[in-house]
Amino acid sequence: MRVSIIDIPKILDERGNLSFIENGKYLPFIIKRTYWIYDVPGGEIRGGHAFKTQEEIIIALSGSFDVVVNDRFNEAKFSLNRSYKGLYIPRMCWRRMENFSTNAVCLVLASTLFQESDYIRDLDEYLKLSEKRHDF
Ligand code: TYD
């Protein structure tokens, strides 16, 4: 599956809206781990790596930020600012998060448990390994 925006169910309510995610529904993988990035100082960049096997969904639970994805062929920027939209990132896709607003919360749903050996943190190594073109 390509990098794409996934619609997360949204229950509109005058008392406040509600969204939810269930394993086995709407998502192309089973969630093994979730983590979130918050209190990001202005101008900072997070991410900046690829995963050998991990797939993920990135959600702006609060505030806004940009996710920049690239492979050796092209680059695209996705601005996230809705808590009911998720950005699917397949394995072997270089990505970074930037332009965080004040109070932004970046939620990541991951298909793997944390394993440092799954990271590719060196761009040159990634470019050597990534033969497949992603469609952004
Ligand atoms: P990392 O994914 O490298 O964040 P970024 O790419 O934004 O710099 O994670 C930062 C640190 O947190 C790194 O030392 C690994 C650790 N970490 C965990 O221990 N468990 C996790 O689930 C995650 C995502 C990170």
GROMACS .gro file of C-alpha atoms and ligand atoms in nm:
model
  161
    1MET     CA    1   0.000   0.000   0.000
    2ARG     CA    2   0.128   0.349  -0.085
    3VAL     CA    3   0.170   0.654   0.138
    4SER     CA    4  -0.186   0.776   0.182
    5ILE     CA    5  -0.431   0.949   0.411
    6ILE     CA    6  -0.664   0.715   0.602
    7ASP     CA    7  -1.001   0.839   0.724
    8ILE     CA    8  -1.059   0.758   1.090
    9PRO     CA    9  -1.421   0.728   1.207
   10LYS     CA   10  -1.557   1.045   1.365
   11ILE     CA   11  -1.865   1.060   1.585
   12LEU     CA   12  -1.993   1.416   1.582
   13ASP     CA   13  -2.151   1.522   1.908
   14GLU     CA   14  -2.253   1.857   2.048
   15ARG     CA   15  -2.071   1.754   2.365
   16GLY     CA   16  -1.747   1.709   2.170
   17ASN     CA   17  -1.637   1.479   1.891
   18LEU     CA   18  -1.502   1.126   1.928
   19SER     CA   19  -1.279   0.916   1.705
   20PHE     CA   20  -1.160   0.559   1.747
   21ILE     CA   21  -0.939   0.293   1.595
   22GLU     CA   22  -0.981  -0.083   1.631
   23ASN     CA   23  -0.731  -0.347   1.534
   24GLY     CA   24  -0.837  -0.526   1.219
   25LYS     CA   25  -1.049  -0.236   1.090
   26TYR     CA   26  -0.951   0.054   0.860
   27LEU     CA   27  -0.581  -0.017   0.910
   28PRO     CA   28  -0.351  -0.223   0.686
   29PHE     CA   29  -0.168  -0.377   0.984
   30ILE     CA   30  -0.218  -0.487   1.345
   31ILE     CA   31  -0.096  -0.229   1.598
   32LYS     CA   32   0.184  -0.359   1.818
   33ARG     CA   33   0.296  -0.028   1.969
   34THR     CA   34   0.191   0.331   1.997
   35TYR     CA   35   0.397   0.635   2.093
   36TRP     CA   36   0.356   1.008   2.079
   37ILE     CA   37   0.578   1.310   2.032
   38TYR     CA   38   0.489   1.632   2.212
   39ASP     CA   39   0.641   1.951   2.360
   40VAL     CA   40   0.839   1.997   2.039
   41PRO     CA   41   1.024   2.330   2.049
   42GLY     CA   42   0.960   2.559   1.750
   43GLY     CA   43   1.172   2.474   1.446
   44GLU     CA   44   1.270   2.124   1.561
   45ILE     CA   45   1.259   1.822   1.331
   46ARG     CA   46   1.174   1.470   1.449
   47GLY     CA   47   1.203   1.143   1.263
   48GLY     CA   48   1.448   1.161   0.976
   49HIS     CA   49   1.488   0.789   0.917
   50ALA     CA   50   1.324   0.485   0.757
   51PHE     CA   51   1.224   0.146   0.893
   52LYS     CA   52   1.319  -0.185   0.735
   53THR     CA   53   0.995  -0.359   0.836
   54GLN     CA   54   0.781  -0.119   1.040
   55GLU     CA   55   0.466   0.028   0.890
   56GLU     CA   56   0.296   0.314   1.070
   57ILE     CA   57   0.008   0.557   1.085
   58ILE     CA   58   0.086   0.913   1.192
   59ILE     CA   59  -0.194   1.127   1.339
   60ALA     CA   60  -0.195   1.492   1.449
   61LEU     CA   61  -0.397   1.436   1.766
   62SER     CA   62  -0.365   1.803   1.848
   63GLY     CA   63  -0.223   2.103   1.664
   64SER     CA   64  -0.045   2.059   1.333
   65PHE     CA   65   0.283   1.952   1.172
   66ASP     CA   66   0.414   1.842   0.834
   67VAL     CA   67   0.530   1.493   0.742
   68VAL     CA   68   0.785   1.494   0.460
   69VAL     CA   69   0.831   1.159   0.288
   70ASN     CA   70   1.089   1.078   0.029
   71ASP     CA   71   1.262   0.796  -0.147
   72ARG     CA   72   1.544   0.820  -0.396
   73PHE     CA   73   1.302   0.930  -0.668
   74ASN     CA   74   1.073   1.195  -0.521
   75GLU     CA   75   0.953   1.385  -0.214
   76ALA     CA   76   0.611   1.489  -0.085
   77LYS     CA   77   0.482   1.688   0.209
   78PHE     CA   78   0.162   1.605   0.399
   79SER     CA   79   0.028   1.870   0.637
   80LEU     CA   80  -0.160   1.703   0.922
   81ASN     CA   81  -0.399   1.903   1.138
   82ARG     CA   82  -0.705   1.681   1.193
   83SER     CA   83  -0.733   1.418   1.466
   84TYR     CA   84  -0.952   1.201   1.238
   85LYS     CA   85  -0.698   1.172   0.954
   86GLY     CA   86  -0.403   0.933   0.963
   87LEU     CA   87  -0.106   0.922   0.728
   88TYR     CA   88  -0.004   0.568   0.635
   89ILE     CA   89   0.371   0.518   0.589
   90PRO     CA   90   0.487   0.185   0.442
   91ARG     CA   91   0.815   0.016   0.524
   92MET     CA   92   1.132   0.151   0.363
   93CYS     CA   93   1.003   0.507   0.335
   94TRP     CA   94   1.222   0.790   0.463
   95ARG     CA   95   1.015   1.036   0.666
   96ARG     CA   96   1.057   1.332   0.894
   97MET     CA   97   0.817   1.550   1.091
   98GLU     CA   98   0.864   1.927   1.101
   99ASN     CA   99   0.689   2.261   1.137
  100PHE     CA  100   0.521   2.162   1.465
  101SER     CA  101   0.267   2.410   1.601
  102THR     CA  102   0.257   2.497   1.969
  103ASN     CA  103   0.099   2.211   2.165
  104ALA     CA  104   0.110   1.971   1.869
  105VAL     CA  105   0.081   1.604   1.960
  106CYS     CA  106   0.202   1.351   1.702
  107LEU     CA  107   0.060   1.003   1.762
  108VAL     CA  108   0.226   0.709   1.587
  109LEU     CA  109   0.061   0.367   1.555
  110ALA     CA  110   0.330   0.114   1.470
  111SER     CA  111   0.320  -0.239   1.332
  112THR     CA  112   0.627  -0.351   1.532
  113LEU     CA  113   0.767  -0.344   1.882
  114PHE     CA  114   1.059  -0.106   1.928
  115GLN     CA  115   1.377  -0.244   1.776
  116GLU     CA  116   1.670  -0.016   1.705
  117SER     CA  117   1.791  -0.264   1.442
  118ASP     CA  118   1.480  -0.187   1.235
  119TYR     CA  119   1.590   0.175   1.191
  120ILE     CA  120   1.784   0.305   0.893
  121ARG     CA  121   1.920   0.634   1.022
  122ASP     CA  122   2.180   0.695   0.753
  123LEU     CA  123   2.038   0.855   0.439
  124ASP     CA  124   2.312   0.719   0.214
  125GLU     CA  125   2.251   0.367   0.343
  126TYR     CA  126   1.877   0.414   0.286
  127LEU     CA  127   1.929   0.537  -0.069
  128LYS     CA  128   2.146   0.233  -0.142
  129LEU     CA  129   1.886  -0.006   0.000
  130SER     CA  130   1.572   0.153  -0.144
  131GLU     CA  131   1.524   0.028  -0.493
  132LYS     CA  132   1.149   0.057  -0.500
  133ARG     CA  133   0.983   0.381  -0.593
  134HIS     CA  134   0.699   0.495  -0.364
  135ASP     CA  135   0.402   0.671  -0.519
  136PHE     CA  136   0.344   0.987  -0.317
  137TYD     P1  137   1.344   0.804   1.758
  137TYD     O1  138   1.246   0.713   1.694
  137TYD     O2  139   1.487   0.795   1.715
  137TYD     O3  140   1.292   0.953   1.746
  137TYD     P2  141   1.333   1.063   1.638
  137TYD     O4  142   1.352   0.990   1.511
  137TYD     O5  143   1.222   1.160   1.635
  137TYD     O6  144   1.459   1.122   1.690
  137TYD     O7  145   1.337   0.781   1.916
  137TYD     C1  146   1.408   0.864   2.007
  137TYD     C2  147   1.461   0.778   2.119
  137TYD     O8  148   1.356   0.713   2.187
  137TYD     C3  149   1.558   0.670   2.072
  137TYD     O9  150   1.666   0.666   2.163
  137TYD     C4  151   1.481   0.542   2.085
  137TYD     C5  152   1.376   0.573   2.191
  137TYD     N1  153   1.250   0.502   2.165
  137TYD     C6  154   1.213   0.395   2.244
  137TYD    O10  155   1.285   0.354   2.337
  137TYD     N2  156   1.094   0.331   2.217
  137TYD     C7  157   1.012   0.370   2.117
  137TYD    O11  158   0.904   0.310   2.096
  137TYD     C8  159   1.052   0.482   2.035
  137TYD     C9  160   0.967   0.528   1.921
  137TYD    C10  161   1.171   0.545   2.062
   0.00000   0.00000   0.00000
